[in-house]
Amino acid sequence: MLYAIIATDHPDSLPARLQARPAHLERLQILQEAGRLVLAGPHPAIDGPDPGEAGFTGSLIVAEFVDLDAARDWAAADPYCAAGVYRKVNVKPFKQVLP
């Protein structure tokens, strides 16, 4: 089943985000290679593709997991959690309708 991982960043967490980004992307790459990743990306803090020093306000990941507990466990192990980037992480079942 698909799950949406909706994370909210701590204010001023851009330096920690940039430092933890390679490890974060490595985990996403593993999901992608397994055919389980639908989409992933950050929410820019300003209306534009490159927020610069404004940074990001959070992230969205939609991926396939065996169940809600597995999705929560995966999300909790994210390097952004360990680095103190994420203030809150919400994991919910997701039903893709389009495309």
Short mmCIF file of N, CA, C and O in Angstrom, two decimals:
data_model
loop_
_atom_site.label_atom_id
_atom_site.label_comp_id
_atom_site.label_asym_id
_atom_site.label_seq_id
_atom_site.Cartn_x
_atom_site.Cartn_y
_atom_site.Cartn_z
N MET A 1 0.84 -1.18 0.00
CA MET A 1 0.00 0.00 0.00
C MET A 1 0.89 1.24 0.00
O MET A 1 2.00 1.21 0.50
N LEU A 2 0.35 2.33 -0.53
CA LEU A 2 1.08 3.59 -0.53
C LEU A 2 0.83 4.37 0.75
O LEU A 2 -0.26 4.31 1.33
N TYR A 3 1.87 5.12 1.15
CA TYR A 3 1.80 5.97 2.34
C TYR A 3 2.43 7.31 2.02
O TYR A 3 3.44 7.39 1.30
N ALA A 4 1.82 8.37 2.55
CA ALA A 4 2.37 9.71 2.44
C ALA A 4 3.10 10.04 3.73
O ALA A 4 2.54 9.90 4.82
N ILE A 5 4.34 10.45 3.58
CA ILE A 5 5.14 10.89 4.71
C ILE A 5 5.25 12.40 4.57
O ILE A 5 5.84 12.91 3.62
N ILE A 6 4.62 13.11 5.50
CA ILE A 6 4.53 14.56 5.43
C ILE A 6 5.31 15.12 6.62
O ILE A 6 4.90 14.96 7.77
N ALA A 7 6.43 15.76 6.32
CA ALA A 7 7.31 16.25 7.38
C ALA A 7 7.33 17.77 7.39
O ALA A 7 7.28 18.42 6.35
N THR A 8 7.44 18.32 8.59
CA THR A 8 7.56 19.76 8.79
C THR A 8 8.92 20.04 9.42
O THR A 8 9.29 19.41 10.42
N ASP A 9 9.65 20.98 8.83
CA ASP A 9 10.98 21.31 9.33
C ASP A 9 10.93 22.23 10.56
O ASP A 9 10.00 23.02 10.71
N HIS A 10 11.98 22.14 11.37
CA HIS A 10 12.22 23.14 12.40
C HIS A 10 12.60 24.44 11.69
O HIS A 10 13.22 24.40 10.61
N PRO A 11 12.30 25.58 12.27
CA PRO A 11 12.77 26.85 11.69
C PRO A 11 14.30 26.86 11.63
O PRO A 11 14.98 26.28 12.49
N ASP A 12 14.84 27.50 10.62
CA ASP A 12 16.29 27.69 10.48
C ASP A 12 17.07 26.38 10.45
O ASP A 12 18.19 26.30 10.96
N SER A 13 16.49 25.34 9.85
CA SER A 13 17.15 24.04 9.81
C SER A 13 17.90 23.78 8.51
O SER A 13 18.39 22.67 8.29
N LEU A 14 18.03 24.80 7.66
CA LEU A 14 18.69 24.59 6.36
C LEU A 14 20.11 24.05 6.49
O LEU A 14 20.45 23.10 5.76
N PRO A 15 20.97 24.56 7.37
CA PRO A 15 22.32 23.98 7.47
C PRO A 15 22.30 22.49 7.81
O PRO A 15 23.05 21.70 7.21
N ALA A 16 21.45 22.09 8.73
CA ALA A 16 21.34 20.66 9.09
C ALA A 16 20.79 19.85 7.93
O ALA A 16 21.23 18.73 7.67
N ARG A 17 19.83 20.42 7.21
CA ARG A 17 19.24 19.75 6.04
C ARG A 17 20.32 19.50 4.99
O ARG A 17 20.43 18.40 4.44
N LEU A 18 21.11 20.51 4.69
CA LEU A 18 22.15 20.37 3.67
C LEU A 18 23.20 19.34 4.07
O LEU A 18 23.67 18.56 3.23
N GLN A 19 23.53 19.29 5.35
CA GLN A 19 24.52 18.32 5.82
C GLN A 19 23.99 16.88 5.74
O GLN A 19 24.72 15.96 5.38
N ALA A 20 22.73 16.68 6.07
CA ALA A 20 22.16 15.32 6.09
C ALA A 20 21.62 14.89 4.73
O ALA A 20 21.24 13.72 4.56
N ARG A 21 21.57 15.79 3.76
CA ARG A 21 20.94 15.51 2.47
C ARG A 21 21.50 14.29 1.74
O ARG A 21 20.72 13.47 1.23
N PRO A 22 22.81 14.10 1.65
CA PRO A 22 23.30 12.91 0.93
C PRO A 22 22.77 11.60 1.50
O PRO A 22 22.35 10.71 0.75
N ALA A 23 22.75 11.47 2.82
CA ALA A 23 22.23 10.24 3.44
C ALA A 23 20.73 10.10 3.23
O ALA A 23 20.22 9.00 3.00
N HIS A 24 20.01 11.22 3.29
CA HIS A 24 18.57 11.22 3.04
C HIS A 24 18.28 10.75 1.61
O HIS A 24 17.42 9.89 1.38
N LEU A 25 19.01 11.31 0.64
CA LEU A 25 18.80 10.94 -0.76
C LEU A 25 19.19 9.48 -1.03
O LEU A 25 18.55 8.82 -1.86
N GLU A 26 20.18 9.00 -0.34
CA GLU A 26 20.60 7.60 -0.51
C GLU A 26 19.46 6.65 -0.13
O GLU A 26 19.20 5.66 -0.83
N ARG A 27 18.76 6.95 0.93
CA ARG A 27 17.63 6.11 1.34
C ARG A 27 16.49 6.17 0.32
O ARG A 27 15.85 5.16 0.03
N LEU A 28 16.24 7.36 -0.21
CA LEU A 28 15.21 7.50 -1.23
C LEU A 28 15.58 6.75 -2.50
O LEU A 28 14.73 6.14 -3.15
N GLN A 29 16.86 6.77 -2.84
CA GLN A 29 17.34 6.05 -4.02
C GLN A 29 17.08 4.55 -3.88
O GLN A 29 16.70 3.89 -4.85
N ILE A 30 17.26 4.03 -2.69
CA ILE A 30 16.99 2.60 -2.45
C ILE A 30 15.52 2.29 -2.70
O ILE A 30 15.19 1.28 -3.33
N LEU A 31 14.63 3.15 -2.21
CA LEU A 31 13.20 2.96 -2.48
C LEU A 31 12.91 3.02 -3.98
O LEU A 31 12.13 2.23 -4.51
N GLN A 32 13.55 3.97 -4.66
CA GLN A 32 13.32 4.12 -6.09
C GLN A 32 13.80 2.89 -6.86
O GLN A 32 13.10 2.39 -7.73
N GLU A 33 14.97 2.41 -6.53
CA GLU A 33 15.51 1.22 -7.20
C GLU A 33 14.64 0.00 -6.97
O GLU A 33 14.58 -0.90 -7.81
N ALA A 34 13.96 -0.05 -5.84
CA ALA A 34 13.06 -1.17 -5.53
C ALA A 34 11.68 -0.98 -6.17
O ALA A 34 10.81 -1.84 -6.03
N GLY A 35 11.48 0.14 -6.87
CA GLY A 35 10.20 0.40 -7.52
C GLY A 35 9.10 0.80 -6.54
O GLY A 35 7.92 0.69 -6.86
N ARG A 36 9.48 1.31 -5.37
CA ARG A 36 8.49 1.62 -4.34
C ARG A 36 8.25 3.12 -4.15
O ARG A 36 7.33 3.51 -3.44
N LEU A 37 9.06 3.96 -4.78
CA LEU A 37 8.94 5.40 -4.60
C LEU A 37 8.05 6.00 -5.69
O LEU A 37 8.30 5.82 -6.88
N VAL A 38 7.00 6.71 -5.28
CA VAL A 38 6.11 7.40 -6.22
C VAL A 38 6.62 8.81 -6.46
O VAL A 38 6.73 9.25 -7.60
N LEU A 39 6.92 9.52 -5.38
CA LEU A 39 7.47 10.88 -5.50
C LEU A 39 8.09 11.28 -4.19
O LEU A 39 7.78 10.73 -3.13
N ALA A 40 8.99 12.26 -4.27
CA ALA A 40 9.63 12.79 -3.07
C ALA A 40 10.17 14.17 -3.39
O ALA A 40 10.66 14.42 -4.49
N GLY A 41 10.08 15.05 -2.41
CA GLY A 41 10.65 16.37 -2.58
C GLY A 41 10.34 17.29 -1.42
O GLY A 41 9.46 17.01 -0.61
N PRO A 42 11.07 18.41 -1.37
CA PRO A 42 10.88 19.38 -0.29
C PRO A 42 9.85 20.44 -0.65
O PRO A 42 9.50 20.62 -1.82
N HIS A 43 9.40 21.15 0.38
CA HIS A 43 8.50 22.29 0.21
C HIS A 43 9.35 23.56 0.37
O HIS A 43 9.77 23.88 1.50
N PRO A 44 9.62 24.29 -0.72
CA PRO A 44 10.38 25.53 -0.59
C PRO A 44 9.66 26.53 0.32
O PRO A 44 8.43 26.62 0.31
N ALA A 45 10.44 27.29 1.07
CA ALA A 45 9.86 28.27 1.99
C ALA A 45 9.31 29.49 1.26
O ALA A 45 8.53 30.24 1.84
N ILE A 46 9.71 29.67 0.01
CA ILE A 46 9.19 30.77 -0.79
C ILE A 46 8.66 30.21 -2.10
O ILE A 46 8.93 29.06 -2.44
N ASP A 47 7.93 31.00 -2.82
CA ASP A 47 7.32 30.57 -4.08
C ASP A 47 8.35 30.59 -5.19
O ASP A 47 8.51 31.59 -5.89
N GLY A 48 9.09 29.50 -5.32
CA GLY A 48 10.10 29.39 -6.36
C GLY A 48 10.84 28.08 -6.22
O GLY A 48 10.87 27.49 -5.14
N PRO A 49 11.44 27.62 -7.31
CA PRO A 49 12.13 26.31 -7.28
C PRO A 49 13.41 26.30 -6.45
O PRO A 49 13.81 25.26 -5.95
N ASP A 50 14.07 27.45 -6.32
CA ASP A 50 15.30 27.52 -5.52
C ASP A 50 15.10 28.58 -4.44
O ASP A 50 15.23 29.78 -4.71
N PRO A 51 14.81 28.16 -3.22
CA PRO A 51 14.52 29.13 -2.17
C PRO A 51 15.76 29.80 -1.59
O PRO A 51 15.63 30.69 -0.76
N GLY A 52 16.94 29.36 -1.99
CA GLY A 52 18.16 29.96 -1.46
C GLY A 52 18.20 29.86 0.06
O GLY A 52 17.87 28.83 0.64
N GLU A 53 18.59 30.95 0.70
CA GLU A 53 18.75 30.95 2.16
C GLU A 53 17.42 30.84 2.90
O GLU A 53 17.40 30.56 4.10
N ALA A 54 16.29 31.04 2.20
CA ALA A 54 14.98 30.88 2.85
C ALA A 54 14.75 29.43 3.25
O ALA A 54 14.04 29.14 4.20
N GLY A 55 15.38 28.52 2.52
CA GLY A 55 15.30 27.10 2.86
C GLY A 55 13.98 26.46 2.54
O GLY A 55 13.29 26.84 1.59
N PHE A 56 13.62 25.49 3.35
CA PHE A 56 12.45 24.67 3.12
C PHE A 56 11.61 24.60 4.39
O PHE A 56 12.11 24.80 5.48
N THR A 57 10.33 24.28 4.20
CA THR A 57 9.45 24.15 5.36
C THR A 57 9.11 22.70 5.69
O THR A 57 8.45 22.44 6.68
N GLY A 58 9.54 21.78 4.85
CA GLY A 58 9.26 20.38 5.08
C GLY A 58 9.45 19.56 3.83
O GLY A 58 10.03 20.03 2.86
N SER A 59 8.94 18.34 3.86
CA SER A 59 9.10 17.41 2.75
C SER A 59 7.86 16.54 2.59
O SER A 59 7.10 16.35 3.55
N LEU A 60 7.72 15.98 1.39
CA LEU A 60 6.66 15.02 1.10
C LEU A 60 7.28 13.83 0.40
O LEU A 60 8.02 13.99 -0.56
N ILE A 61 6.97 12.65 0.89
CA ILE A 61 7.39 11.40 0.26
C ILE A 61 6.16 10.53 0.15
O ILE A 61 5.41 10.38 1.11
N VAL A 62 5.93 9.97 -1.03
CA VAL A 62 4.87 8.98 -1.22
C VAL A 62 5.56 7.72 -1.71
O VAL A 62 6.24 7.73 -2.74
N ALA A 63 5.39 6.64 -0.95
CA ALA A 63 6.08 5.39 -1.27
C ALA A 63 5.26 4.20 -0.80
O ALA A 63 4.36 4.33 0.02
N GLU A 64 5.64 3.05 -1.30
CA GLU A 64 4.96 1.80 -0.95
C GLU A 64 5.67 1.12 0.21
O GLU A 64 6.90 0.98 0.22
N PHE A 65 4.88 0.71 1.19
CA PHE A 65 5.38 -0.05 2.35
C PHE A 65 4.39 -1.17 2.62
O PHE A 65 3.23 -1.11 2.21
N VAL A 66 4.83 -2.18 3.37
CA VAL A 66 3.95 -3.31 3.64
C VAL A 66 2.78 -2.94 4.53
O VAL A 66 1.70 -3.52 4.42
N ASP A 67 2.99 -1.97 5.43
CA ASP A 67 1.91 -1.52 6.30
C ASP A 67 2.29 -0.18 6.93
O ASP A 67 3.41 0.32 6.73
N LEU A 68 1.37 0.38 7.68
CA LEU A 68 1.57 1.69 8.29
C LEU A 68 2.75 1.68 9.26
O LEU A 68 3.55 2.62 9.30
N ASP A 69 2.90 0.62 10.04
CA ASP A 69 4.02 0.54 10.98
C ASP A 69 5.36 0.57 10.25
O ASP A 69 6.30 1.24 10.69
N ALA A 70 5.45 -0.14 9.13
CA ALA A 70 6.69 -0.14 8.35
C ALA A 70 6.99 1.25 7.80
O ALA A 70 8.14 1.69 7.79
N ALA A 71 5.96 1.94 7.34
CA ALA A 71 6.14 3.30 6.83
C ALA A 71 6.59 4.23 7.96
O ALA A 71 7.50 5.06 7.77
N ARG A 72 5.99 4.11 9.12
CA ARG A 72 6.38 4.95 10.26
C ARG A 72 7.82 4.66 10.70
O ARG A 72 8.58 5.57 11.01
N ASP A 73 8.17 3.38 10.73
CA ASP A 73 9.54 3.01 11.12
C ASP A 73 10.55 3.57 10.13
O ASP A 73 11.60 4.08 10.52
N TRP A 74 10.23 3.47 8.84
CA TRP A 74 11.13 4.00 7.81
C TRP A 74 11.29 5.51 7.97
O TRP A 74 12.39 6.04 7.92
N ALA A 75 10.19 6.19 8.17
CA ALA A 75 10.22 7.64 8.33
C ALA A 75 11.02 8.05 9.57
O ALA A 75 11.79 9.02 9.53
N ALA A 76 10.85 7.33 10.66
CA ALA A 76 11.54 7.66 11.90
C ALA A 76 13.05 7.50 11.79
O ALA A 76 13.81 8.15 12.51
N ALA A 77 13.50 6.64 10.87
CA ALA A 77 14.92 6.40 10.68
C ALA A 77 15.56 7.35 9.66
O ALA A 77 16.74 7.22 9.35
N ASP A 78 14.80 8.31 9.17
CA ASP A 78 15.33 9.23 8.17
C ASP A 78 16.47 10.08 8.77
O ASP A 78 16.35 10.54 9.90
N PRO A 79 17.54 10.27 8.02
CA PRO A 79 18.64 11.10 8.51
C PRO A 79 18.21 12.52 8.87
O PRO A 79 18.84 13.15 9.73
N TYR A 80 17.17 13.04 8.24
CA TYR A 80 16.69 14.37 8.61
C TYR A 80 16.12 14.38 10.03
O TYR A 80 16.20 15.38 10.72
N CYS A 81 15.56 13.27 10.47
CA CYS A 81 15.09 13.18 11.87
C CYS A 81 16.28 13.20 12.81
O CYS A 81 16.29 13.95 13.79
N ALA A 82 17.28 12.39 12.51
CA ALA A 82 18.47 12.31 13.37
C ALA A 82 19.22 13.64 13.43
O ALA A 82 19.79 13.99 14.46
N ALA A 83 19.19 14.39 12.33
CA ALA A 83 19.91 15.66 12.26
C ALA A 83 19.12 16.83 12.85
O ALA A 83 19.63 17.95 12.91
N GLY A 84 17.88 16.58 13.26
CA GLY A 84 17.07 17.64 13.84
C GLY A 84 16.45 18.57 12.82
O GLY A 84 16.05 19.68 13.15
N VAL A 85 16.34 18.12 11.58
CA VAL A 85 15.70 18.93 10.53
C VAL A 85 14.19 18.92 10.72
O VAL A 85 13.55 19.97 10.72
N TYR A 86 13.64 17.74 10.89
CA TYR A 86 12.19 17.61 10.99
C TYR A 86 11.70 17.89 12.41
O TYR A 86 12.20 17.33 13.38
N ARG A 87 10.70 18.75 12.51
CA ARG A 87 10.03 19.04 13.78
C ARG A 87 8.90 18.06 14.03
O ARG A 87 8.63 17.66 15.15
N LYS A 88 8.23 17.67 12.93
CA LYS A 88 7.08 16.77 13.02
C LYS A 88 7.02 15.93 11.76
O LYS A 88 7.28 16.42 10.65
N VAL A 89 6.66 14.67 11.92
CA VAL A 89 6.49 13.77 10.79
C VAL A 89 5.15 13.06 10.94
O VAL A 89 4.89 12.44 11.97
N ASN A 90 4.32 13.18 9.92
CA ASN A 90 3.02 12.53 9.91
C ASN A 90 3.02 11.51 8.78
O ASN A 90 3.39 11.84 7.65
N VAL A 91 2.60 10.29 9.08
CA VAL A 91 2.55 9.23 8.06
C VAL A 91 1.10 8.77 7.95
O VAL A 91 0.46 8.42 8.95
N LYS A 92 0.61 8.79 6.70
CA LYS A 92 -0.80 8.43 6.46
C LYS A 92 -0.92 7.50 5.27
O LYS A 92 -0.15 7.64 4.31
N PRO A 93 -1.89 6.61 5.29
CA PRO A 93 -2.18 5.83 4.09
C PRO A 93 -2.54 6.79 2.94
O PRO A 93 -3.13 7.85 3.18
N PHE A 94 -2.20 6.41 1.73
CA PHE A 94 -2.42 7.26 0.56
C PHE A 94 -3.00 6.42 -0.56
O PHE A 94 -2.49 5.34 -0.86
N LYS A 95 -4.07 6.91 -1.16
CA LYS A 95 -4.68 6.23 -2.30
C LYS A 95 -4.46 7.08 -3.54
O LYS A 95 -5.02 8.17 -3.68
N GLN A 96 -3.61 6.58 -4.44
CA GLN A 96 -3.35 7.31 -5.67
C GLN A 96 -4.50 7.14 -6.64
O GLN A 96 -4.91 6.02 -6.94
N VAL A 97 -5.03 8.24 -7.12
CA VAL A 97 -6.12 8.22 -8.08
C VAL A 97 -5.61 8.58 -9.47
O VAL A 97 -5.95 7.93 -10.45
N LEU A 98 -4.79 9.61 -9.57
CA LEU A 98 -4.20 10.03 -10.84
C LEU A 98 -2.72 10.28 -10.65
O LEU A 98 -2.32 10.70 -9.57
N PRO A 99 -1.89 10.21 -11.57
CA PRO A 99 -2.09 9.50 -12.84
C PRO A 99 -2.10 8.02 -12.63
O PRO A 99 -1.53 7.47 -11.76
#
